[in-house]
mmCIF file of C-alpha atoms and ligand atoms in Angstrom:
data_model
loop_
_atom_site.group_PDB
_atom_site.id
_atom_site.type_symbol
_atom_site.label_atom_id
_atom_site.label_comp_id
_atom_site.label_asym_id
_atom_site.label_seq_id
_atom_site.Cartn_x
_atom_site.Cartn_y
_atom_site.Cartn_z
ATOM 1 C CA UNK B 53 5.726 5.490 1.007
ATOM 2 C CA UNK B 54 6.934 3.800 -2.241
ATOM 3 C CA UNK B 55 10.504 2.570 -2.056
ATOM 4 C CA UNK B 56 12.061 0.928 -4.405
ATOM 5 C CA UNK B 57 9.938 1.135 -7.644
ATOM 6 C CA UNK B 58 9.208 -1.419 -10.367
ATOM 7 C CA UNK B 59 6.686 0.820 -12.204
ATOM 8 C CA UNK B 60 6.290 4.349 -12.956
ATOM 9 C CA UNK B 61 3.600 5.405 -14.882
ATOM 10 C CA UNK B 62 3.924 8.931 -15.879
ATOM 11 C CA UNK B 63 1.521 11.073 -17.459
ATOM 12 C CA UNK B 64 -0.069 8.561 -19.837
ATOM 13 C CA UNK B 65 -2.487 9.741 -21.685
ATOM 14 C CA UNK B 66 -4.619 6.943 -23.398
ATOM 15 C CA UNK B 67 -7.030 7.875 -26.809
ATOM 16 C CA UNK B 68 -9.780 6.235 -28.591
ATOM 17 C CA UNK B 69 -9.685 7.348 -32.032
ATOM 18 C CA UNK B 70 -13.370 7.409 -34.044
ATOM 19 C CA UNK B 71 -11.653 8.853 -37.359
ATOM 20 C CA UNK B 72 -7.869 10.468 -37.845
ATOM 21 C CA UNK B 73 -9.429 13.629 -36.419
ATOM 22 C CA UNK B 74 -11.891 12.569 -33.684
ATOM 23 C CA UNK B 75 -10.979 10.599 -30.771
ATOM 24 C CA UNK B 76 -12.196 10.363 -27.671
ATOM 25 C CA UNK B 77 -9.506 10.808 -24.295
ATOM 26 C CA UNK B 78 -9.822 7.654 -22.037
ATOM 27 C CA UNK B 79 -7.073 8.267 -19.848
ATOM 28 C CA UNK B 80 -6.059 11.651 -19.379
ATOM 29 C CA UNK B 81 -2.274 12.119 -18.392
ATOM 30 C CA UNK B 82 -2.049 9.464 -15.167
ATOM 31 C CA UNK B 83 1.053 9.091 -12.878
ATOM 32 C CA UNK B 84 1.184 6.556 -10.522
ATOM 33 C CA UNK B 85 4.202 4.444 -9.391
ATOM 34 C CA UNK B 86 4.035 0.660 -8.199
ATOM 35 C CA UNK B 87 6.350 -0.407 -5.196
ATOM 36 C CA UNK B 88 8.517 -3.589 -5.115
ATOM 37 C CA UNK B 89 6.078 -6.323 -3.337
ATOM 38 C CA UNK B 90 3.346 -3.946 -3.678
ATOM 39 C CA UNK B 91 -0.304 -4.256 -3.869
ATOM 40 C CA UNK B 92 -2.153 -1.338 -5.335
ATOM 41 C CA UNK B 93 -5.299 -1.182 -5.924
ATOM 42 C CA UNK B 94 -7.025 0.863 -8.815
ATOM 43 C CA UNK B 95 -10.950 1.389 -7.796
ATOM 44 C CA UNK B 96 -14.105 3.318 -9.656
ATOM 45 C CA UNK B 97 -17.085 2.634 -11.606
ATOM 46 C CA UNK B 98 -17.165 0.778 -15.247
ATOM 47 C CA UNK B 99 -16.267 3.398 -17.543
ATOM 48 C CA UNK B 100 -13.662 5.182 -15.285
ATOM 49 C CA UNK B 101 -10.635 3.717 -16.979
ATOM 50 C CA UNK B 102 -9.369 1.199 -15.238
ATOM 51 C CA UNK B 103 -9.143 -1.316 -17.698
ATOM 52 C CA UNK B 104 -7.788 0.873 -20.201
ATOM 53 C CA UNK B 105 -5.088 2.250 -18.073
ATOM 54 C CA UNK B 106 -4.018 -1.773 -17.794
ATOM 55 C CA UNK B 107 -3.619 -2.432 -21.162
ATOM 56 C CA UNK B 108 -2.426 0.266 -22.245
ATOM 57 C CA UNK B 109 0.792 -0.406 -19.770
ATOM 58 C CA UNK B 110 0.287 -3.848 -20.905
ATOM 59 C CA UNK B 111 0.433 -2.069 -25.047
ATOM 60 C CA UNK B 112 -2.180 -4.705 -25.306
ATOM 61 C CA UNK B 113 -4.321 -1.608 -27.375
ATOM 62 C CA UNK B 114 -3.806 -2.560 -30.635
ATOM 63 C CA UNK B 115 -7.136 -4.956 -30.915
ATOM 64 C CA UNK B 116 -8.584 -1.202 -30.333
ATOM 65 C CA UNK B 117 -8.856 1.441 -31.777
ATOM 66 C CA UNK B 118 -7.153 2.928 -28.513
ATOM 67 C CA UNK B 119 -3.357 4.551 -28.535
ATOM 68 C CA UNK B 120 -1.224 5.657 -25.940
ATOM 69 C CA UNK B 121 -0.609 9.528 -27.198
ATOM 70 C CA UNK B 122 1.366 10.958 -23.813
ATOM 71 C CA UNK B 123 3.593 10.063 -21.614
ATOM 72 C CA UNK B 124 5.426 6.988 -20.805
ATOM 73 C CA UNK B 125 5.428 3.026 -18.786
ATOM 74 C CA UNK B 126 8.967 2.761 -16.903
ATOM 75 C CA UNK B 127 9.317 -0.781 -15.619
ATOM 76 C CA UNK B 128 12.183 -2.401 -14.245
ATOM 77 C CA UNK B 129 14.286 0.627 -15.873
ATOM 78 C CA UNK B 130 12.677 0.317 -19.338
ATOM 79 C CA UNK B 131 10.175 2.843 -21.161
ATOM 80 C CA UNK B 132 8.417 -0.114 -22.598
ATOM 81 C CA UNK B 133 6.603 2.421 -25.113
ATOM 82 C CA UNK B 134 9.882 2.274 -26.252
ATOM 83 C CA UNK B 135 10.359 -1.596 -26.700
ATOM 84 C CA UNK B 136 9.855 -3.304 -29.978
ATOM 85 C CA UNK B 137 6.682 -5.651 -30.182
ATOM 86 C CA UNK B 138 9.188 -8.361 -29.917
ATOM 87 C CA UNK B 139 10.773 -6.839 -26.891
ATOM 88 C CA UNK B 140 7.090 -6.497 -25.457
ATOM 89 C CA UNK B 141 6.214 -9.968 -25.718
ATOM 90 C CA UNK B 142 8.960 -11.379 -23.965
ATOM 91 C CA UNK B 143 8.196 -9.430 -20.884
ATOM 92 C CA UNK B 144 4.264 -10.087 -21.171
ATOM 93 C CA UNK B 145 3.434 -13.265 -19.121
ATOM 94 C CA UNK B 146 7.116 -13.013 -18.577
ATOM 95 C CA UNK B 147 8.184 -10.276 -15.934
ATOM 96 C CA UNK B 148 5.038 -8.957 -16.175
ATOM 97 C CA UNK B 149 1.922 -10.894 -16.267
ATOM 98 C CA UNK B 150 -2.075 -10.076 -16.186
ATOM 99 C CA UNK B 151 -5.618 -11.819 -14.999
ATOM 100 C CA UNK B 152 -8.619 -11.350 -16.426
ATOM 101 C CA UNK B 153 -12.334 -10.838 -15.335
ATOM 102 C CA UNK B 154 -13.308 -13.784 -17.874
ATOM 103 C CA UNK B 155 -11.010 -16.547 -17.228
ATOM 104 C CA UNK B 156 -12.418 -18.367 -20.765
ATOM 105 C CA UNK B 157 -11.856 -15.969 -22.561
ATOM 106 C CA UNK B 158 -8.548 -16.293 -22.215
ATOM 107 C CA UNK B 159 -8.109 -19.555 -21.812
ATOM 108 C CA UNK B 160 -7.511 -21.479 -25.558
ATOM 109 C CA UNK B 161 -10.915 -23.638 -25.895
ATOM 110 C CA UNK B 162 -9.409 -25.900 -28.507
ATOM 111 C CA UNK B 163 -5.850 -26.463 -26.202
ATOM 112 C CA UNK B 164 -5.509 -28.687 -23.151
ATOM 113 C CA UNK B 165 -4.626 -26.860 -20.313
ATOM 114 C CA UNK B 166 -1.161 -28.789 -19.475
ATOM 115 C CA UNK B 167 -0.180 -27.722 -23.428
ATOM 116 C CA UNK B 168 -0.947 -24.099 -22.436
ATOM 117 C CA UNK B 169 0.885 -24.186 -19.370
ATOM 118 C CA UNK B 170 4.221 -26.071 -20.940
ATOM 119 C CA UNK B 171 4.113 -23.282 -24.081
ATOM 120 C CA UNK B 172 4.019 -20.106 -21.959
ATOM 121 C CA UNK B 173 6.375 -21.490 -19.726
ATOM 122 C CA UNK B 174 8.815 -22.374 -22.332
ATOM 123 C CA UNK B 175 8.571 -19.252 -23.826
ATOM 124 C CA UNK B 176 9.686 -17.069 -21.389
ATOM 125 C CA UNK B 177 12.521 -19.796 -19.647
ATOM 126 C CA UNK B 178 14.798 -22.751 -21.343
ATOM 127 C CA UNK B 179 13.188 -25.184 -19.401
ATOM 128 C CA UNK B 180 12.341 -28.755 -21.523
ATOM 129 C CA UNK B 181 9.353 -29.629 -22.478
ATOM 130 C CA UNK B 182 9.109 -32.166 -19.190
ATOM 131 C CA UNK B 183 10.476 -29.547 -16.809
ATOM 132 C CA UNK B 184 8.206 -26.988 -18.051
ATOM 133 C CA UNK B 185 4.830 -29.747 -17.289
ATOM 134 C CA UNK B 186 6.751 -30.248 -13.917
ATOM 135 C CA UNK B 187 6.381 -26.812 -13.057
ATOM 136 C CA UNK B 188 3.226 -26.275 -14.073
ATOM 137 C CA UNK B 189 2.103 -29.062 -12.124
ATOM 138 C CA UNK B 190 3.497 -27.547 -9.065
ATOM 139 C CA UNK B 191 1.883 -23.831 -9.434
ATOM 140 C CA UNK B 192 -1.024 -25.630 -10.235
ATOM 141 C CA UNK B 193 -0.932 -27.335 -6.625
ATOM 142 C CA UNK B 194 0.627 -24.193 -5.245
ATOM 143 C CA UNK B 195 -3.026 -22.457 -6.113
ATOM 144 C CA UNK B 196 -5.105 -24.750 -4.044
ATOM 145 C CA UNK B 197 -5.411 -27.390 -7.442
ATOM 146 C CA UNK B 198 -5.433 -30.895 -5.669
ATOM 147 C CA UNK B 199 -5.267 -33.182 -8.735
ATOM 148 C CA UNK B 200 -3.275 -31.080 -10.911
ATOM 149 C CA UNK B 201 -2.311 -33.674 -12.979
ATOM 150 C CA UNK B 202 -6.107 -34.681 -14.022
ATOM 151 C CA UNK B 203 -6.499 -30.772 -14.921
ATOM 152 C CA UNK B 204 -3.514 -30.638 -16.652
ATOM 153 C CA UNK B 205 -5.248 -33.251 -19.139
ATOM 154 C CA UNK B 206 -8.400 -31.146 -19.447
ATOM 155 C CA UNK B 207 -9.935 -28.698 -21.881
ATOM 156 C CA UNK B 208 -10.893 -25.117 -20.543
ATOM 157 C CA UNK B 209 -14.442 -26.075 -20.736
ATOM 158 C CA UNK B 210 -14.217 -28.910 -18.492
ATOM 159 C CA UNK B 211 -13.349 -26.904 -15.619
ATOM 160 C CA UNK B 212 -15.776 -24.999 -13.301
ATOM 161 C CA UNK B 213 -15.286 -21.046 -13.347
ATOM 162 C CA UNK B 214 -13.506 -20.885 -10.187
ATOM 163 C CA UNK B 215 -10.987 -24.140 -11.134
ATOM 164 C CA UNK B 216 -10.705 -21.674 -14.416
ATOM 165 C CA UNK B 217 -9.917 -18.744 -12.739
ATOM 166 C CA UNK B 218 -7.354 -20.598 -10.684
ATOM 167 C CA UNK B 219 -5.208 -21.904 -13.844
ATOM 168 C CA UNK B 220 -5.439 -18.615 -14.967
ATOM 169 C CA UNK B 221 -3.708 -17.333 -11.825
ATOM 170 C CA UNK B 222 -1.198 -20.630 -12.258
ATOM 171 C CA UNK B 223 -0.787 -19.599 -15.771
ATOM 172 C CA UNK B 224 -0.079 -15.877 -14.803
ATOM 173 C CA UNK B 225 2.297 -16.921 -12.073
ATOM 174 C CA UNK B 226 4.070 -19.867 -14.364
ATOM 175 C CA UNK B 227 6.888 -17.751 -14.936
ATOM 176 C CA UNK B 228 7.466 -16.019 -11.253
ATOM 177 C CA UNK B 229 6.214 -12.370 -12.349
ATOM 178 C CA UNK B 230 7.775 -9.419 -10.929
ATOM 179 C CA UNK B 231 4.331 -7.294 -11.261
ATOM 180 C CA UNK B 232 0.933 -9.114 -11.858
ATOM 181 C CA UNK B 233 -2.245 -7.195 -12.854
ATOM 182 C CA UNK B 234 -5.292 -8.123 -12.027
ATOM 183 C CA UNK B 235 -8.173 -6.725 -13.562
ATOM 184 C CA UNK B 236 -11.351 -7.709 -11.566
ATOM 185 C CA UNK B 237 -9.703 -10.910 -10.896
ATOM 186 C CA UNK B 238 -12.872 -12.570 -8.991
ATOM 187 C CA UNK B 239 -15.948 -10.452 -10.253
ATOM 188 C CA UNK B 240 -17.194 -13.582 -12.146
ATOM 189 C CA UNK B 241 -16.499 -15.863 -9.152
ATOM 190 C CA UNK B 242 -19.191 -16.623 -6.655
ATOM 191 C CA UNK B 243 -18.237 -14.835 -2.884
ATOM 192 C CA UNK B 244 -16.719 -17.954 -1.265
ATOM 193 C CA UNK B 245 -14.647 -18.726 -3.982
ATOM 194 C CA UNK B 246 -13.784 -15.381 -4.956
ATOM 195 C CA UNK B 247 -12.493 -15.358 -0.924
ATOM 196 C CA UNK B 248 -10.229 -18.498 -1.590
ATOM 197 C CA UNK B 249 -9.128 -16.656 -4.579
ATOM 198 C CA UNK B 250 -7.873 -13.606 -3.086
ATOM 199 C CA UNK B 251 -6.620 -15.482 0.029
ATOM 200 C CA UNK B 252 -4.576 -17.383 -2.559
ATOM 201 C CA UNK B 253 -3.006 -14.342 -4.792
ATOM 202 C CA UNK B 254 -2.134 -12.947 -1.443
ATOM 203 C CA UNK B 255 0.041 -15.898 -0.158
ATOM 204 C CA UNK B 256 1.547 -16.531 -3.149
ATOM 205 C CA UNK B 257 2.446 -12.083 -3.476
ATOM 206 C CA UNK B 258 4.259 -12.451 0.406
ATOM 207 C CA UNK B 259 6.009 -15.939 -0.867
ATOM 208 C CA UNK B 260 7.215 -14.646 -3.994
ATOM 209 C CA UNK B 261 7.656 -10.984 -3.308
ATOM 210 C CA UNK B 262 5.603 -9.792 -6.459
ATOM 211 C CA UNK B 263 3.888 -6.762 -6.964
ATOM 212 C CA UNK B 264 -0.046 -5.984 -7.980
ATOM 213 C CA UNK B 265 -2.132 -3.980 -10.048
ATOM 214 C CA UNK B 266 -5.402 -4.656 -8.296
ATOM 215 C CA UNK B 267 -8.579 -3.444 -10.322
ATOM 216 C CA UNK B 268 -11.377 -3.721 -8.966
ATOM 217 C CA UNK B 269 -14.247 -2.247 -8.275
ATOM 218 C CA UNK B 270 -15.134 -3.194 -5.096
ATOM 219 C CA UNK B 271 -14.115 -1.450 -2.163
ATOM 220 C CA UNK B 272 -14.012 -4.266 -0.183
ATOM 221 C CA UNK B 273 -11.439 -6.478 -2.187
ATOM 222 C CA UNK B 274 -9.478 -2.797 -1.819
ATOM 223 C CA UNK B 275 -9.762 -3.153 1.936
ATOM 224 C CA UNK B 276 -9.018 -6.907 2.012
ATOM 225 C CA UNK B 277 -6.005 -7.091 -0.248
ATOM 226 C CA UNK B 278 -4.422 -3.664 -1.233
ATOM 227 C CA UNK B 279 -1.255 -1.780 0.811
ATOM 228 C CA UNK B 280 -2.511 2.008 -1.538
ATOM 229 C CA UNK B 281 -5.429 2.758 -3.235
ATOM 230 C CA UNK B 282 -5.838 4.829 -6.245
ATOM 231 C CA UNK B 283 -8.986 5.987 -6.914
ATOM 232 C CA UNK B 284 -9.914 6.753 -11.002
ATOM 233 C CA UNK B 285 -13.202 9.218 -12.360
ATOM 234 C CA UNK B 286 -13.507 9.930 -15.875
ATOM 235 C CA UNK B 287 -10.428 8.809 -17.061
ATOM 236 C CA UNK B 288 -8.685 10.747 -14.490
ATOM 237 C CA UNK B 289 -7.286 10.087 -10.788
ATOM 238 C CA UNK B 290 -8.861 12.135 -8.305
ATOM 239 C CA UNK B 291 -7.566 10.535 -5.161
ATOM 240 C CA UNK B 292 -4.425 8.648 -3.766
ATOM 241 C CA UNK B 293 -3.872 7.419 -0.420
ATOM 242 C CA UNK B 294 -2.594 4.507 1.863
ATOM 243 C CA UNK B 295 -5.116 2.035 2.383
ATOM 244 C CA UNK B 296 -6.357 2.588 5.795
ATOM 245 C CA UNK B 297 -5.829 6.816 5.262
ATOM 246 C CA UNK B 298 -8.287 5.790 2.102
ATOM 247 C CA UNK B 299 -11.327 4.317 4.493
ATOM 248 C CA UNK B 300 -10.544 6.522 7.423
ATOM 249 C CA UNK B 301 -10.106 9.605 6.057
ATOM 250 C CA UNK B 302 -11.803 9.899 2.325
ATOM 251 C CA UNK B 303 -10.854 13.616 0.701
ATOM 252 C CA UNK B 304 -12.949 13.361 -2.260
ATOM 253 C CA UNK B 305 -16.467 13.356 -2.282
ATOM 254 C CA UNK B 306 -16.512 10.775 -5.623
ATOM 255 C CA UNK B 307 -14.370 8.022 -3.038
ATOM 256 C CA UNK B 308 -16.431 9.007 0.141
ATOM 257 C CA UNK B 309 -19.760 8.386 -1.957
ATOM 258 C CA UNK B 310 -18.522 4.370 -3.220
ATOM 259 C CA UNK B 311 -16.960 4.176 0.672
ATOM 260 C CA UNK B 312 -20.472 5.415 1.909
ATOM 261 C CA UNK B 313 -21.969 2.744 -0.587
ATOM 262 C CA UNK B 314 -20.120 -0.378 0.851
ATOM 263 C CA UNK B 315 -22.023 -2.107 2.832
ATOM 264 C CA UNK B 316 -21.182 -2.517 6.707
ATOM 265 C CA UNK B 317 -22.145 -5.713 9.271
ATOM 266 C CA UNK B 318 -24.145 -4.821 11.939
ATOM 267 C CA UNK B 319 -24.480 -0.852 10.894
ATOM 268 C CA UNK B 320 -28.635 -1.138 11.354
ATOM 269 C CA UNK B 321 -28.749 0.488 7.933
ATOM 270 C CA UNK B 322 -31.168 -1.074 5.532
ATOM 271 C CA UNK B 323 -30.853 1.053 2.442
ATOM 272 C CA UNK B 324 -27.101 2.117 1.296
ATOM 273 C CA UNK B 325 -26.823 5.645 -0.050
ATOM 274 C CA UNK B 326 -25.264 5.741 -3.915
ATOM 275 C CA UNK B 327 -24.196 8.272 -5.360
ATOM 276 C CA UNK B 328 -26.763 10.065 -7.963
ATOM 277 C CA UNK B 329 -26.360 9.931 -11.423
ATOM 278 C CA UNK B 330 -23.531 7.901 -13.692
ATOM 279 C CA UNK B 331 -19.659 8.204 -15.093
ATOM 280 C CA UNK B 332 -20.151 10.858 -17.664
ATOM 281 C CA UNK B 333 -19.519 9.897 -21.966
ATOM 282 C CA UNK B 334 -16.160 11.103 -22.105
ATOM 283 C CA UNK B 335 -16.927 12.184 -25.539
ATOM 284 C CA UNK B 336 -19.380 14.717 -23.876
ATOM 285 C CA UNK B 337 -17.129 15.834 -20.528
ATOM 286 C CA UNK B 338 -19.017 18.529 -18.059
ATOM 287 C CA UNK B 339 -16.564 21.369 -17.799
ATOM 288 C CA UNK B 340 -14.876 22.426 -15.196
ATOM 289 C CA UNK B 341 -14.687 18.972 -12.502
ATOM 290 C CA UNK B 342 -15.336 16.168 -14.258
ATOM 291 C CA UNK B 343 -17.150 14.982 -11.107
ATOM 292 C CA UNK B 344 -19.401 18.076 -10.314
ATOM 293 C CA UNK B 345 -22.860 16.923 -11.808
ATOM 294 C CA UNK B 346 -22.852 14.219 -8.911
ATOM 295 C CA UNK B 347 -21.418 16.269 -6.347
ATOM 296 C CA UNK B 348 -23.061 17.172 -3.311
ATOM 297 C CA UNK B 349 -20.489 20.100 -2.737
ATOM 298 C CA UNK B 350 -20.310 21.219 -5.796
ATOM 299 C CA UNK B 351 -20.117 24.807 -6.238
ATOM 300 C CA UNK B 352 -19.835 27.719 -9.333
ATOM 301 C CA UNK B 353 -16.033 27.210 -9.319
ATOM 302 C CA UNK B 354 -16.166 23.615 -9.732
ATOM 303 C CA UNK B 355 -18.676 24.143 -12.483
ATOM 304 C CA UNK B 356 -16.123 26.189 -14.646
ATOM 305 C CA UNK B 357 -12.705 24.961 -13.355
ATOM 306 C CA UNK B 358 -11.403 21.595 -13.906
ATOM 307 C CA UNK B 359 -8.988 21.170 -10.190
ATOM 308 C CA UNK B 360 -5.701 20.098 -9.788
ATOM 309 C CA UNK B 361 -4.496 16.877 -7.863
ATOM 310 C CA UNK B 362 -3.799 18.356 -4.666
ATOM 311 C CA UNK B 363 -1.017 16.983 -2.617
ATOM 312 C CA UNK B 364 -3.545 16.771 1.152
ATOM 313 C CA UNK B 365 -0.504 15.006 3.287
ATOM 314 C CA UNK B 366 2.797 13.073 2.679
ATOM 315 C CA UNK B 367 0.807 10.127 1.351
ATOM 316 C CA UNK B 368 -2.749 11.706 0.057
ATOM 317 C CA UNK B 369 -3.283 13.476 -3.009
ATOM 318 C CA UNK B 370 -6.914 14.568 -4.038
ATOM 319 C CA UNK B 371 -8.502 16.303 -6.946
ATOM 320 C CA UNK B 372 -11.048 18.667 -5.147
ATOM 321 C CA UNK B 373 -11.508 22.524 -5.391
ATOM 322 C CA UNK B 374 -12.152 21.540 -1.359
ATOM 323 C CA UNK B 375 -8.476 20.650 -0.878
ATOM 324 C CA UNK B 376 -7.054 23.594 -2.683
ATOM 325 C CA UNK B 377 -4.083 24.718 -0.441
ATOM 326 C CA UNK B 378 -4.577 28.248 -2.064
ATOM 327 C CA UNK B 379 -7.912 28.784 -1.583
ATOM 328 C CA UNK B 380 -8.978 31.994 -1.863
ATOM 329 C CA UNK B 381 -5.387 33.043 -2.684
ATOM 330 C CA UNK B 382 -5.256 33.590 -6.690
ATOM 331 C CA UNK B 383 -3.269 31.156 -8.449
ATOM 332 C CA UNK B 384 -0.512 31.728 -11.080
ATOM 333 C CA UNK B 385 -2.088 32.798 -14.260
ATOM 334 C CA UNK B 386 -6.073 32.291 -12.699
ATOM 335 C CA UNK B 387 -8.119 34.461 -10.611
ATOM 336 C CA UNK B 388 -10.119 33.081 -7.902
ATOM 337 C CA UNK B 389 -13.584 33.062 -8.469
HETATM 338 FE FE1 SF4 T 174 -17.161 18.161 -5.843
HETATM 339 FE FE2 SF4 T 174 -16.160 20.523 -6.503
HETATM 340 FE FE3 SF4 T 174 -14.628 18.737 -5.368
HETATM 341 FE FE4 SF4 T 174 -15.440 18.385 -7.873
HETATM 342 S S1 SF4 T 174 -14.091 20.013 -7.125
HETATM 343 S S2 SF4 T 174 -15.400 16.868 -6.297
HETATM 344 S S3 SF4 T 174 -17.495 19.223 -7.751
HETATM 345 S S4 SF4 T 174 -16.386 19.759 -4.462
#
């Protein structure tokens, strides 16, 4: 399904270190690729890894005491665990640029916005200092801004959250991105604007070709916005599929549980199954599937082996003792239960 790739993430493996001995896995050994003009949307619970798994592509780890300990972050041809820091900050915000949930927290309180805009620009282009305010007046417009110029004058805290969140899209976009991520992007927002919002990243991903990390976790942003869906438990993918394959055709009981959860117009149902229980501590990880305490169809096997990500069609890969292709033949090294 993916042709020509921009990102290849391939069997990162993300750690939280307590002490030089202790440390606690986050991310265990994920490999996912990101299409040219892609959207791809990265969906669970808090705690699943989502937001770890996007910073640690972004190396943006070292406020933490989080490391990437395996694998490796190909983009545009270049391991960028490889990159100097130096390296690594000219493609952050440059080629590669990220929203956040919390729009002021990113946002410099003590900075106008226009001298925000004209120093990221210039730092990733050789534009002067008035072509650089030009632009930013224009992706300020070009995100549904009508008096950019006014804004461009104003502090972060004289904006309303969703005029926030949209300079922070302007900002991310300043300096035409080849891959945005977007982590929970409108979760702050109230639902109409959060609909503007997404409407708005949209037009501008078809007009300028970029790609998208979309992470989220609501299904229904997924639905909306996303071209493949990868679904993350417990630091771990467990299923990958087109969108519409996704919603049609769930594999694994973990993303038919948050589909079953969404709520549907006109479905007559009052109260919206969820699934029992919560993301385990991944300091204290059930063995054998990570997802078995909350599984319906859980049985001894998944209790004491952990499964592989099973490869269900072309485009679907799940990580469910229920899509084994060998069941009941004994694999390499294991007997069956
Ligand atoms: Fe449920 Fe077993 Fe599949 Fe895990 S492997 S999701 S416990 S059926």
């Amino acid at each position: 399904m993916v042709q020509e790739k921009l990102l290849t993430v391939n069997k990162l493996r993300t750690e939280f270190f307590q002490n030089k001995k202790t440390s606690v896995t986050a991310i265990n050994e994920i490999s996912f690729d990101i299409g040219k003009g892609e959207i791809l949307g990265l969906v669970g619970e808090s705690g699943c890894g989502k937001s770890v798994t996007s910073l640690s592509i972004m190396r943006l780890l070292n406020f933490t005491s989080g490391k990437v300990t395996k694998g490796e972050v190909i983009f545009d041809g270049k391991d960028l665990q490889k990159l100097s820091e130096k390296e690594m900050r000219e493609i952050r915000g440059g080629k590669m640029s990220m929203i956040f949930q919390e729009p002021m927290s990113s946002l410099n309180p003590a900075m106008r916005i226009d001298k925000q805009m004209i120093e990221g620009i210039r730092l990733h282009t050789n534009l002067s200092k008035q072509e650089a305010r030009e632009r930013a007046a224009k992706i300020l417009q070009q995100v549904g801004i009508p008096d950019p110029e006014r804004v461009l004058k104003n502090y972060p805290h004289q904006l309303s959250g969703g005029m926030s969140q949209r300079v922070m899209i302007a900002m991310a976009m300043s300096c035409n991105p080849q891959l945005l991520i977007a982590d929970e992007p409108t979760t702050a927002l109230d639902v109409t604007i959060q609909a503007q919002i997404l409407e708005l990243m949209k037009k501008i991903q078809q007009e300028e070709g970029m790609s998208i990390l979309l992470i989220t976790h609501d299904l229904g942003v997924v639905a909306e916005m996303c071209t493949r869906v990868i679904v993350m438990y417990a630091g771990e993918i467990v299923e990958e599929a087109p969108v519409e394959v996704l919603f049609n055709n769930p594999t694994h009981p973990y993303t038919e549980g948050l589909i079953a959860s969404v709520p549907k117009l006109g479905s007559g149902v009052k109260v919206l199954p969820s699934i029992p229980g919560s993301v385990p501590d991944l300091s204290m990880l059930p063995k054998g599937c990570r997802f078995a305490p909350r599984c319906k169809y859980a049985t001894e096997r998944c209790h004491n082996e952990e499964p592989d990500l099973f490869e269900v069609s072309e485009h679907q890969k799940c990580r469910c003792w229920l899509r084994d292709p060998h069941a009941g033949v004994p694999r390499e090294g294991k007997e069956e239960k």
